[in-house]
PDB file of C-alpha atoms and ligand atoms in Angstrom:
ATOM      1  CA  UNK A   1     140.924 178.502  16.922  1.00 59.00           C
ATOM      2  CA  UNK A   2     138.232 175.905  16.490  1.00 71.00           C
ATOM      3  CA  UNK A   3     136.860 175.466  13.036  1.00 81.00           C
ATOM      4  CA  UNK A   4     133.161 174.871  12.837  1.00 90.00           C
ATOM      5  CA  UNK A   5     131.121 173.400  10.049  1.00 94.00           C
ATOM      6  CA  UNK A   6     127.952 174.899   8.677  1.00 94.00           C
ATOM      7  CA  UNK A   7     125.026 172.819   9.952  1.00 89.00           C
ATOM      8  CA  UNK A   8     123.385 172.986   6.564  1.00 86.00           C
ATOM      9  CA  UNK A   9     125.995 172.567   3.831  1.00 93.00           C
ATOM     10  CA  UNK A  10     129.049 171.486   5.813  1.00 94.00           C
ATOM     11  CA  UNK A  11     131.532 174.149   4.709  1.00 94.00           C
ATOM     12  CA  UNK A  12     134.005 175.312   7.328  1.00 93.00           C
ATOM     13  CA  UNK A  13     133.094 178.607   8.919  1.00 91.00           C
ATOM     14  CA  UNK A  14     135.408 180.919  10.762  1.00 83.00           C
ATOM     15  CA  UNK A  15     132.993 182.229  13.370  1.00 80.00           C
ATOM     16  CA  UNK A  16     130.732 181.081  16.175  1.00 84.00           C
ATOM     17  CA  UNK A  17     127.708 180.988  13.917  1.00 88.00           C
ATOM     18  CA  UNK A  18     125.927 177.708  13.225  1.00 90.00           C
ATOM     19  CA  UNK A  19     125.602 178.410   9.520  1.00 91.00           C
ATOM     20  CA  UNK A  20     127.748 179.925   6.800  1.00 94.00           C
ATOM     21  CA  UNK A  21     126.702 183.312   5.462  1.00 93.00           C
ATOM     22  CA  UNK A  22     125.033 181.825   2.390  1.00 94.00           C
ATOM     23  CA  UNK A  23     122.963 179.338   4.360  1.00 92.00           C
ATOM     24  CA  UNK A  24     122.135 181.893   7.054  1.00 93.00           C
ATOM     25  CA  UNK A  25     120.750 184.214   4.397  1.00 94.00           C
ATOM     26  CA  UNK A  26     118.836 181.380   2.733  1.00 92.00           C
ATOM     27  CA  UNK A  27     117.392 180.173   6.025  1.00 90.00           C
ATOM     28  CA  UNK A  28     116.451 183.693   7.047  1.00 93.00           C
ATOM     29  CA  UNK A  29     114.695 184.170   3.721  1.00 95.00           C
ATOM     30  CA  UNK A  30     112.927 180.811   3.982  1.00 95.00           C
ATOM     31  CA  UNK A  31     111.869 181.503   7.559  1.00 94.00           C
ATOM     32  CA  UNK A  32     110.389 184.798   6.402  1.00 95.00           C
ATOM     33  CA  UNK A  33     108.416 182.951   3.731  1.00 96.00           C
ATOM     34  CA  UNK A  34     107.204 180.354   6.233  1.00 94.00           C
ATOM     35  CA  UNK A  35     106.274 182.968   8.814  1.00 93.00           C
ATOM     36  CA  UNK A  36     104.200 184.737   6.158  1.00 93.00           C
ATOM     37  CA  UNK A  37     102.604 181.449   5.171  1.00 92.00           C
ATOM     38  CA  UNK A  38     101.559 180.546   8.713  1.00 88.00           C
ATOM     39  CA  UNK A  39     100.468 184.101   9.479  1.00 88.00           C
ATOM     40  CA  UNK A  40      98.200 184.165   6.444  1.00 86.00           C
ATOM     41  CA  UNK A  41      96.706 180.680   6.635  1.00 76.00           C
ATOM     42  CA  UNK A  42      96.558 180.035  10.373  1.00 61.00           C
ATOM     43  CA  UNK A  43      96.301 176.449   9.257  1.00 60.00           C
ATOM     44  CA  UNK A  44      98.612 174.185  11.184  1.00 61.00           C
ATOM     45  CA  UNK A  45      97.234 170.865  10.008  1.00 70.00           C
ATOM     46  CA  UNK A  46      98.908 171.055   6.603  1.00 78.00           C
ATOM     47  CA  UNK A  47     101.489 168.386   6.069  1.00 88.00           C
ATOM     48  CA  UNK A  48     105.115 169.383   5.652  1.00 90.00           C
ATOM     49  CA  UNK A  49     105.064 168.331   1.999  1.00 92.00           C
ATOM     50  CA  UNK A  50     101.949 170.450   1.392  1.00 91.00           C
ATOM     51  CA  UNK A  51     103.582 173.479   2.977  1.00 91.00           C
ATOM     52  CA  UNK A  52     106.733 172.822   0.985  1.00 94.00           C
ATOM     53  CA  UNK A  53     104.864 172.746  -2.317  1.00 94.00           C
ATOM     54  CA  UNK A  54     102.955 175.921  -1.414  1.00 91.00           C
ATOM     55  CA  UNK A  55     106.023 177.890  -0.375  1.00 93.00           C
ATOM     56  CA  UNK A  56     108.823 176.350  -2.424  1.00 94.00           C
ATOM     57  CA  UNK A  57     110.809 175.837   0.790  1.00 94.00           C
ATOM     58  CA  UNK A  58     112.454 172.429   1.063  1.00 91.00           C
ATOM     59  CA  UNK A  59     110.743 169.963   3.441  1.00 93.00           C
ATOM     60  CA  UNK A  60     113.739 169.720   5.781  1.00 90.00           C
ATOM     61  CA  UNK A  61     113.667 173.483   6.362  1.00 90.00           C
ATOM     62  CA  UNK A  62     109.882 173.443   6.845  1.00 92.00           C
ATOM     63  CA  UNK A  63     110.337 170.652   9.367  1.00 91.00           C
ATOM     64  CA  UNK A  64     113.058 172.525  11.273  1.00 88.00           C
ATOM     65  CA  UNK A  65     110.965 175.682  11.312  1.00 90.00           C
ATOM     66  CA  UNK A  66     107.926 173.847  12.695  1.00 89.00           C
ATOM     67  CA  UNK A  67     109.977 172.061  15.355  1.00 88.00           C
ATOM     68  CA  UNK A  68     111.673 175.297  16.425  1.00 87.00           C
ATOM     69  CA  UNK A  69     108.301 177.021  16.689  1.00 87.00           C
ATOM     70  CA  UNK A  70     106.735 174.130  18.585  1.00 85.00           C
ATOM     71  CA  UNK A  71     104.218 173.465  15.838  1.00 83.00           C
ATOM     72  CA  UNK A  72     105.207 169.828  15.745  1.00 79.00           C
ATOM     73  CA  UNK A  73     107.052 167.533  18.093  1.00 78.00           C
ATOM     74  CA  UNK A  74     110.270 166.241  16.563  1.00 68.00           C
ATOM     75  CA  UNK A  75     109.833 162.934  18.379  1.00 68.00           C
ATOM     76  CA  UNK A  76     106.560 162.266  16.577  1.00 63.00           C
ATOM     77  CA  UNK A  77     107.815 162.988  13.086  1.00 61.00           C
ATOM     78  CA  UNK A  78     107.488 160.294  10.530  1.00 57.00           C
ATOM     79  CA  UNK A  79     111.140 159.682   9.891  1.00 53.00           C
ATOM     80  CA  UNK A  80     110.564 157.856   6.640  1.00 48.00           C
ATOM     81  CA  UNK A  81     108.270 160.399   5.012  1.00 50.00           C
ATOM     82  CA  UNK A  82     110.938 162.119   2.929  1.00 49.00           C
ATOM     83  CA  UNK A  83     113.286 159.189   2.515  1.00 47.00           C
ATOM     84  CA  UNK A  84     112.418 158.787  -1.156  1.00 48.00           C
ATOM     85  CA  UNK A  85     112.486 162.468  -2.089  1.00 47.00           C
ATOM     86  CA  UNK A  86     115.551 163.702  -3.956  1.00 48.00           C
ATOM     87  CA  UNK A  87     116.500 166.444  -1.538  1.00 44.00           C
TER      88      UNK A  87
HETATM   89 ZN1  LIG B 101     126.230 176.588   4.673  1.00 96.28          ZN
END
């Protein structure tokens, strides 16, 4: 049986899921927060760091959420923008 690693924290997981149970729950919770944020503001010009500070969701998760929902294009992201943040 192939062992997979959680895409988020790297622990081995014994299923076909991409994330371990802990991370899946955290991501689900964060996605719920972000969905509520975007539903209430309808403001898509906020920067990732602004959204992060408003919601308390880490920038990398905000970024993934926006890419997955086609709010931003991953190829146009400023790769260096979070390089100095302690995440
Ligand atoms: Zn994990």
